[in-house]
Amino acid sequence: MHIGKMIRELSAPFYSLEFFPPSDTAQLPDFYATVDRLRALNPLFASVTYGAGGARQQNTLAVTAELARRGITAMAHLTCVGAEPQSIAAFLHDLQASGVNNVLALRGDPPADKPWDWNKAHFRHASDLVAFAREQQPDLGIGVAAYPAPHPESPTFADDRRCTAEKMRAGADFALTQLFFDAREYEDLVSHLRGQGITTPVIPGILPIQSFDSLRRVLSLCGANIPGKLYLALEKANNDGGAEAVRQVGLDYAVRQIRSLLDAGAPGIHLYTLNKADMCLRLAEAVGTL
């Protein structure tokens, strides 16, 4: 199924999910058990991430294909890092042969263990990857990333918004946002795009906070902002009540955030699951039926 078309045809909000492929095949049974538990949310689709530098491409292909085999509309992440036209075309062919007809086209993060020069890369920007994938498979469903707060490497808000618009004009059907904690950032992003005449659906990405340490780790990786008031509340909860207190503060905040986003017209909610079911299920139950 074409995710962009599915989004446009829906009249009610939805959940979608993000997973990362386990690095050890011994973890696969537990991973698929988590996927099965989260089917209770009736997700519109599930996306599968791609390691830095394309390090886990085959893992991504295998997991995405298995999700598709299990009847889930699956989407594989695809990055520019180390990518050549021939390898991208082959990967797209393999996905299609496995029943996967959607990709999330990303610039991606370069490998940390060696020097990297974007000027020497064949695909320098996600918009390049979108255009190439669209040319290869005109009927492919293509999503892109959007940043409510600018990407850490963007010099200004305006530059970041311009890059997002370019990806959409290159042929993207929808966008998923990086995780964020201030609904006003999402509203500003969507308002800016609409002002440019871009009506592409933008799905906000929400991270159910699992622990204080995991939150800090994720923030260090993605560069997202967190309101000082929320951070202090989480820190106090961590000091006074430990992990469960942190989860409750995060849960209460996420519920309010989701309700605010839906009131602002968000088409659905994309959950960053971290391959864990409990917090996602608790969050959905607290929000109520979308």
XYZ file of C-alpha atoms in Angstrom:
290
model
C 0.000 0.000 0.000
C 1.114 3.548 -0.772
C 1.413 5.333 2.599
C 0.936 8.827 1.233
C -2.324 7.803 -0.429
C -3.489 6.011 2.725
C -2.893 9.152 4.799
C -4.820 11.361 2.390
C -7.777 8.966 2.261
C -8.148 8.683 6.050
C -10.750 10.772 7.819
C -9.519 9.980 11.346
C -6.111 10.221 13.055
C -3.872 7.153 13.263
C -0.750 5.767 14.887
C 2.353 4.691 13.011
C 5.420 3.060 14.557
C 9.183 3.095 14.190
C 11.443 0.125 14.922
C 15.149 -0.533 14.545
C 16.389 -3.925 13.319
C 17.988 -6.004 16.094
C 21.734 -6.372 15.644
C 21.635 -9.979 16.856
C 19.337 -12.509 15.187
C 18.840 -14.130 18.597
C 16.817 -11.038 19.544
C 14.361 -11.455 16.656
C 11.752 -13.568 18.509
C 11.434 -10.920 21.250
C 11.424 -8.188 18.619
C 8.521 -9.724 16.698
C 6.690 -10.352 19.974
C 6.915 -6.585 20.587
C 5.639 -5.900 17.080
C 2.707 -8.232 17.672
C 1.811 -6.495 20.955
C 1.819 -3.113 19.247
C -0.575 -4.303 16.560
C -3.217 -3.497 19.183
C -2.739 0.154 18.124
C -3.828 -0.735 14.574
C -0.848 1.167 13.138
C -1.258 2.599 9.671
C 2.337 1.615 8.906
C 5.652 0.725 10.523
C 9.057 2.067 9.544
C 12.400 0.312 9.987
C 15.585 2.300 10.503
C 18.893 2.065 8.700
C 22.268 2.018 10.463
C 24.735 4.899 10.145
C 26.463 4.674 6.797
C 24.035 1.976 5.693
C 25.673 -0.434 8.131
C 22.547 -2.561 8.570
C 20.985 -2.415 5.127
C 20.388 -6.154 4.932
C 18.921 -6.186 8.444
C 16.573 -3.415 7.387
C 15.560 -5.320 4.274
C 14.970 -8.571 6.181
C 12.912 -6.996 8.970
C 10.882 -4.784 6.626
C 10.133 -7.733 4.362
C 9.026 -9.830 7.347
C 6.709 -7.081 8.570
C 5.184 -6.924 5.098
C 4.792 -10.709 5.089
C 2.906 -10.406 8.382
C 0.426 -8.019 6.805
C 1.857 -4.728 8.110
C 2.352 -1.848 5.691
C 6.115 -1.502 6.064
C 8.537 1.243 5.118
C 12.315 0.947 4.951
C 14.647 3.812 5.731
C 17.084 4.704 2.963
C 20.076 7.027 3.349
C 22.477 8.919 1.111
C 25.579 7.886 3.061
C 27.864 5.736 0.916
C 25.062 5.247 -1.599
C 25.602 4.903 -5.342
C 22.840 4.835 -7.973
C 23.359 1.146 -8.712
C 23.162 0.100 -5.047
C 20.076 2.235 -4.400
C 18.331 0.868 -7.481
C 19.144 -2.695 -6.389
C 17.874 -2.057 -2.851
C 14.623 -0.584 -4.172
C 14.208 -3.622 -6.434
C 14.775 -5.993 -3.512
C 12.248 -4.114 -1.406
C 9.619 -4.252 -4.108
C 10.258 -7.967 -4.632
C 9.640 -8.429 -0.898
C 6.311 -6.621 -1.002
C 7.621 -3.325 0.399
C 6.480 -0.305 -1.599
C 7.435 2.585 0.688
C 10.736 4.168 1.741
C 11.800 7.019 4.008
C 14.469 8.926 2.099
C 17.056 10.482 4.423
C 20.400 12.161 4.083
C 21.569 10.121 7.067
C 24.487 10.480 9.455
C 27.978 9.708 8.158
C 29.931 6.930 9.864
C 31.750 8.159 12.945
C 34.798 5.935 12.456
C 36.169 7.530 9.274
C 36.435 10.941 7.567
C 33.480 11.950 5.463
C 33.123 14.610 2.746
C 29.586 15.273 1.538
C 30.976 17.115 -1.505
C 32.308 13.796 -2.809
C 29.047 11.897 -2.272
C 26.843 11.039 -5.237
C 23.719 11.823 -3.199
C 24.431 14.902 -1.086
C 20.920 15.744 0.026
C 17.772 13.795 0.793
C 16.086 15.653 -2.079
C 18.609 13.998 -4.450
C 17.608 10.590 -3.115
C 13.893 11.404 -3.400
C 14.259 12.462 -7.030
C 16.294 9.354 -7.913
C 13.896 6.965 -6.168
C 10.904 8.635 -7.837
C 12.582 8.260 -11.236
C 13.382 4.589 -10.576
C 9.924 3.665 -9.318
C 7.246 6.272 -10.125
C 4.639 4.455 -7.998
C 6.862 4.159 -4.928
C 5.615 5.692 -1.677
C 8.271 8.146 -0.474
C 8.464 9.838 2.902
C 11.065 12.305 4.167
C 12.172 13.687 7.522
C 11.133 17.103 8.805
C 12.519 18.995 11.782
C 10.191 21.098 13.954
C 13.389 22.590 15.405
C 16.185 22.910 12.813
C 18.498 20.027 12.056
C 21.618 20.428 14.223
C 23.682 21.224 11.106
C 21.284 23.839 9.713
C 22.633 27.381 10.138
C 19.161 28.946 10.467
C 15.472 28.083 10.759
C 14.929 29.527 7.277
C 17.594 27.297 5.733
C 16.130 24.224 7.395
C 12.610 25.050 6.245
C 13.924 25.591 2.709
C 15.581 22.155 2.681
C 12.356 20.539 3.910
C 10.371 22.224 1.154
C 12.912 21.058 -1.458
C 12.510 17.445 -0.364
C 8.765 17.672 -0.719
C 8.926 19.361 -4.101
C 11.340 16.656 -5.275
C 8.536 14.111 -4.984
C 7.918 13.172 -1.342
C 4.384 12.058 -0.458
C 4.557 12.779 3.269
C 6.964 13.703 6.064
C 7.724 12.321 9.505
C 9.135 14.733 12.035
C 12.110 14.174 14.245
C 11.065 13.815 17.873
C 10.220 17.079 19.616
C 8.548 18.243 22.822
C 6.933 21.576 21.946
C 3.797 21.409 19.799
C 4.314 25.029 18.755
C 7.405 23.980 16.782
C 5.300 21.539 14.768
C 2.604 24.133 14.143
C 5.222 26.632 12.948
C 6.745 24.068 10.566
C 3.400 23.153 9.021
C 2.321 26.795 8.791
C 5.538 27.676 6.962
C 5.100 24.838 4.459
C 1.480 25.724 3.819
C 2.574 29.294 3.215
C 4.851 27.959 0.483
C 1.918 26.195 -1.150
C 3.034 22.751 0.070
C 0.161 20.586 1.289
C 2.196 17.403 1.884
C 1.025 15.680 5.113
C 3.423 16.073 8.052
C 3.171 13.433 10.789
C 4.585 14.457 14.181
C 7.015 12.013 15.801
C 6.598 11.399 19.537
C 9.049 9.651 21.860
C 7.466 7.937 24.890
C 10.118 8.614 27.537
C 11.418 5.286 28.848
C 13.991 6.596 31.331
C 16.002 9.703 32.134
C 19.216 8.142 30.835
C 17.661 6.968 27.577
C 16.182 10.432 27.040
C 19.581 12.090 27.437
C 21.123 9.550 25.072
C 18.475 10.129 22.404
C 18.737 13.912 22.729
C 22.510 13.723 22.276
C 22.027 11.753 19.059
C 19.276 13.778 17.397
C 19.845 17.274 18.754
C 16.179 17.868 19.633
C 15.200 20.606 22.066
C 13.463 19.896 25.358
C 11.607 22.557 27.341
C 13.486 23.423 30.525
C 10.361 22.929 32.632
C 9.918 19.365 31.349
C 13.599 18.530 31.815
C 13.554 19.775 35.408
C 10.376 17.796 36.128
C 11.977 14.647 34.727
C 15.171 15.252 36.671
C 13.213 15.729 39.914
C 11.181 12.597 39.232
C 14.367 10.656 38.576
C 15.925 11.837 41.840
C 12.797 11.380 43.959
C 11.051 8.354 42.504
C 13.331 6.680 39.988
C 12.507 5.199 36.601
C 8.767 4.687 37.086
C 8.306 8.286 38.258
C 10.174 9.479 35.146
C 7.952 7.360 32.921
C 4.821 8.807 34.519
C 5.975 12.407 34.042
C 6.892 11.621 30.437
C 3.609 9.834 29.856
C 1.512 12.715 31.201
C 3.445 15.184 29.077
C 3.155 13.082 25.908
C -0.609 12.731 26.377
C -0.993 16.510 26.535
C 1.352 16.929 23.569
C -0.556 14.442 21.395
C -3.910 16.018 22.206
C -2.519 19.444 21.350
C -1.095 18.169 18.049
C -4.358 16.522 17.031
C -6.240 19.714 17.888
C -3.801 21.546 15.609
C -4.722 19.237 12.730
C -1.946 16.618 12.779
C -3.042 13.698 10.551
C -1.689 11.082 12.966
C 1.018 10.301 15.497
C 4.282 8.503 14.746
C 5.652 6.732 17.827
C 9.370 6.142 18.270
C 9.013 2.793 20.006
C 12.685 2.065 20.795
C 11.530 -1.547 20.207
C 9.518 -1.462 23.449
C 5.766 -1.944 23.700
C 4.762 -1.043 27.262
C 5.071 2.750 27.153
C 3.500 2.987 23.701
C 0.502 0.955 24.867
C 0.190 2.967 28.088
C 0.356 6.189 26.100
C -2.306 5.108 23.626
C -4.582 3.997 26.465
C -4.166 7.337 28.258
C -4.811 9.346 25.083
C -7.910 7.308 24.258
C -9.012 6.195 20.823
C -7.652 8.423 18.109
